[in-house]
Amino acid sequence: MSVVIVDDRDPRIQYSPSTGWYQGGVFQEYLNTTMAATEIGTGSDHTATFSFQGTSVAVYGTVNQGRSTMSFSLDRGVPSVFDAATSTAGTVHHKLFFASGTLPDGQHTLVMTQTSGPIIFMFLDY
């Protein structure tokens, strides 16, 4: 089994709406890139969808001080919510947002939706 790292800018990740995401990044992040939703609670979900072949998936990102939440729905299952509340005084890079555990080998789809909080507090990285 091999580990494949998929960067937030990989074309296999579909961002919707395409104009609703901010491209950021600093040197501490994987390939110096991240993506963040630009609006929340506008009646239009801001989602990132990743379809993949494999037995597991994990999502890492960057969180700033503050509170935001993001939901993760794997294969149209019940969403799991990541609460990025942090008491740190600064930014945390390479934070685990979601891990699937072991899945049956096959095609899977993960839908990520930022559901609350100030924008630009949660960044998808890899």
PDB file of C-alpha atoms in Angstrom, residues 4-108:
ATOM      1  CA  VAL A   4      -0.526   9.494  -2.174  1.00  0.00           C
ATOM      2  CA  ILE A   5      -0.565  13.167  -1.187  1.00  0.00           C
ATOM      3  CA  VAL A   6      -3.053  15.243  -3.173  1.00  0.00           C
ATOM      4  CA  ASP A   7      -2.480  18.999  -2.947  1.00  0.00           C
ATOM      5  CA  ASP A   8      -5.429  21.389  -2.584  1.00  0.00           C
ATOM      6  CA  ARG A   9      -4.794  22.680  -6.134  1.00  0.00           C
ATOM      7  CA  ASP A  10      -4.985  19.207  -7.718  1.00  0.00           C
ATOM      8  CA  PRO A  11      -7.663  19.191 -10.465  1.00  0.00           C
ATOM      9  CA  ARG A  12      -9.190  16.042  -8.932  1.00  0.00           C
ATOM     10  CA  ILE A  13     -10.584  18.293  -6.193  1.00  0.00           C
ATOM     11  CA  GLN A  14     -13.636  20.130  -7.539  1.00  0.00           C
ATOM     12  CA  TYR A  15     -14.475  23.428  -5.792  1.00  0.00           C
ATOM     13  CA  SER A  16     -18.010  24.758  -5.996  1.00  0.00           C
ATOM     14  CA  PRO A  17     -18.829  27.456  -6.741  1.00  0.00           C
ATOM     15  CA  SER A  18     -15.549  27.875  -8.586  1.00  0.00           C
ATOM     16  CA  THR A  19     -15.445  31.589  -7.719  1.00  0.00           C
ATOM     17  CA  GLY A  20     -16.231  30.976  -4.041  1.00  0.00           C
ATOM     18  CA  TRP A  21     -12.776  29.911  -2.933  1.00  0.00           C
ATOM     19  CA  TYR A  22      -9.693  31.913  -1.960  1.00  0.00           C
ATOM     20  CA  GLN A  23      -6.257  30.673  -3.034  1.00  0.00           C
ATOM     21  CA  GLY A  24      -3.771  31.212  -0.240  1.00  0.00           C
ATOM     22  CA  GLY A  25      -0.593  29.669   1.005  1.00  0.00           C
ATOM     23  CA  VAL A  26       2.600  30.223   2.947  1.00  0.00           C
ATOM     24  CA  PHE A  27       5.889  28.339   3.061  1.00  0.00           C
ATOM     25  CA  GLN A  28       4.839  26.158   6.049  1.00  0.00           C
ATOM     26  CA  GLU A  29       2.057  24.520   3.999  1.00  0.00           C
ATOM     27  CA  TYR A  30       2.376  21.628   1.572  1.00  0.00           C
ATOM     28  CA  LEU A  31       3.580  23.034  -1.777  1.00  0.00           C
ATOM     29  CA  ASN A  32       3.000  26.515  -0.244  1.00  0.00           C
ATOM     30  CA  THR A  33      -0.723  26.449  -1.161  1.00  0.00           C
ATOM     31  CA  THR A  34      -4.146  26.334   0.535  1.00  0.00           C
ATOM     32  CA  MET A  35      -7.813  26.952  -0.347  1.00  0.00           C
ATOM     33  CA  ALA A  36     -10.511  28.595   1.817  1.00  0.00           C
ATOM     34  CA  ALA A  37     -14.216  29.299   1.293  1.00  0.00           C
ATOM     35  CA  THR A  38     -14.889  33.001   0.722  1.00  0.00           C
ATOM     36  CA  GLU A  39     -18.513  33.059   1.937  1.00  0.00           C
ATOM     37  CA  ILE A  40     -20.526  31.052   4.440  1.00  0.00           C
ATOM     38  CA  GLY A  41     -24.250  31.090   5.093  1.00  0.00           C
ATOM     39  CA  THR A  42     -25.228  32.690   1.803  1.00  0.00           C
ATOM     40  CA  GLY A  43     -27.678  29.924   0.908  1.00  0.00           C
ATOM     41  CA  SER A  44     -25.142  28.368  -1.422  1.00  0.00           C
ATOM     42  CA  ASP A  45     -22.908  25.622  -0.063  1.00  0.00           C
ATOM     43  CA  HIS A  46     -19.210  26.069  -0.674  1.00  0.00           C
ATOM     44  CA  THR A  47     -17.953  22.539  -1.233  1.00  0.00           C
ATOM     45  CA  ALA A  48     -14.773  20.759  -2.216  1.00  0.00           C
ATOM     46  CA  THR A  49     -15.397  17.308  -3.708  1.00  0.00           C
ATOM     47  CA  PHE A  50     -12.670  14.688  -4.062  1.00  0.00           C
ATOM     48  CA  SER A  51     -13.253  11.351  -5.814  1.00  0.00           C
ATOM     49  CA  PHE A  52     -10.563   8.727  -5.349  1.00  0.00           C
ATOM     50  CA  GLN A  53      -9.712   5.036  -5.633  1.00  0.00           C
ATOM     51  CA  GLY A  54      -8.327   3.565  -2.422  1.00  0.00           C
ATOM     52  CA  THR A  55      -8.788   2.294   1.108  1.00  0.00           C
ATOM     53  CA  SER A  56      -8.603   5.500   3.168  1.00  0.00           C
ATOM     54  CA  VAL A  57      -8.491   9.273   2.998  1.00  0.00           C
ATOM     55  CA  ALA A  58      -7.347  12.015   5.361  1.00  0.00           C
ATOM     56  CA  VAL A  59      -7.595  15.792   5.058  1.00  0.00           C
ATOM     57  CA  TYR A  60      -5.136  18.237   6.581  1.00  0.00           C
ATOM     58  CA  GLY A  61      -5.207  21.995   6.686  1.00  0.00           C
ATOM     59  CA  THR A  62      -4.359  25.195   8.477  1.00  0.00           C
ATOM     60  CA  VAL A  63      -6.444  26.887  11.171  1.00  0.00           C
ATOM     61  CA  ASN A  64      -6.083  30.384  12.554  1.00  0.00           C
ATOM     62  CA  GLN A  65      -7.159  31.464  16.011  1.00  0.00           C
ATOM     63  CA  GLY A  66     -10.943  31.513  16.117  1.00  0.00           C
ATOM     64  CA  ARG A  67     -13.749  29.064  15.514  1.00  0.00           C
ATOM     65  CA  SER A  68     -14.954  27.521  12.263  1.00  0.00           C
ATOM     66  CA  THR A  69     -16.559  24.206  11.372  1.00  0.00           C
ATOM     67  CA  MET A  70     -16.334  22.015   8.295  1.00  0.00           C
ATOM     68  CA  SER A  71     -18.388  18.912   7.498  1.00  0.00           C
ATOM     69  CA  PHE A  72     -17.054  15.822   5.722  1.00  0.00           C
ATOM     70  CA  SER A  73     -19.414  13.377   4.011  1.00  0.00           C
ATOM     71  CA  LEU A  74     -17.877  10.190   2.627  1.00  0.00           C
ATOM     72  CA  ASP A  75     -19.833   8.238   0.015  1.00  0.00           C
ATOM     73  CA  ARG A  76     -23.022  10.195   0.830  1.00  0.00           C
ATOM     74  CA  GLY A  77     -22.864   9.035   4.442  1.00  0.00           C
ATOM     75  CA  VAL A  78     -23.721  10.961   7.578  1.00  0.00           C
ATOM     76  CA  PRO A  79     -21.457  14.024   7.746  1.00  0.00           C
ATOM     77  CA  SER A  80     -18.705  14.214  10.323  1.00  0.00           C
ATOM     78  CA  VAL A  81     -18.062  17.735  11.630  1.00  0.00           C
ATOM     79  CA  PHE A  82     -14.623  19.119  12.401  1.00  0.00           C
ATOM     80  CA  ASP A  83     -14.657  22.030  14.852  1.00  0.00           C
ATOM     81  CA  ALA A  84     -11.538  24.125  14.405  1.00  0.00           C
ATOM     82  CA  ALA A  85     -11.855  25.866  17.753  1.00  0.00           C
ATOM     83  CA  THR A  86      -8.370  26.442  19.006  1.00  0.00           C
ATOM     84  CA  SER A  87      -6.956  28.118  22.044  1.00  0.00           C
ATOM     85  CA  THR A  88      -3.562  28.682  20.484  1.00  0.00           C
ATOM     86  CA  ALA A  89      -2.359  32.209  20.029  1.00  0.00           C
ATOM     87  CA  GLY A  90      -1.356  31.659  16.443  1.00  0.00           C
ATOM     88  CA  THR A  91      -1.772  29.553  13.369  1.00  0.00           C
ATOM     89  CA  VAL A  92      -1.645  25.723  13.334  1.00  0.00           C
ATOM     90  CA  HIS A  93      -0.395  24.080  10.130  1.00  0.00           C
ATOM     91  CA  HIS A  94      -0.852  20.412   9.118  1.00  0.00           C
ATOM     92  CA  LYS A  95      -3.895  20.009  11.392  1.00  0.00           C
ATOM     93  CA  LEU A  96      -5.865  16.794  10.818  1.00  0.00           C
ATOM     94  CA  PHE A  97      -9.409  17.783   9.770  1.00  0.00           C
ATOM     95  CA  PHE A  98     -10.760  14.340   8.822  1.00  0.00           C
ATOM     96  CA  ALA A  99      -9.651  10.687   8.648  1.00  0.00           C
ATOM     97  CA  SER A 100     -11.828   7.959   7.193  1.00  0.00           C
ATOM     98  CA  GLY A 101     -10.354   4.866   8.773  1.00  0.00           C
ATOM     99  CA  THR A 102     -10.118   1.742   6.612  1.00  0.00           C
ATOM    100  CA  LEU A 103     -12.508   1.573   3.643  1.00  0.00           C
ATOM    101  CA  PRO A 104     -13.258  -1.221   1.168  1.00  0.00           C
ATOM    102  CA  ASP A 105     -10.865  -0.925  -1.774  1.00  0.00           C
ATOM    103  CA  GLY A 106     -12.741   0.926  -4.502  1.00  0.00           C
ATOM    104  CA  GLN A 107     -14.046   4.252  -5.749  1.00  0.00           C
ATOM    105  CA  HIS A 108     -15.072   6.770  -3.062  1.00  0.00           C
TER     106      HIS A 108
END
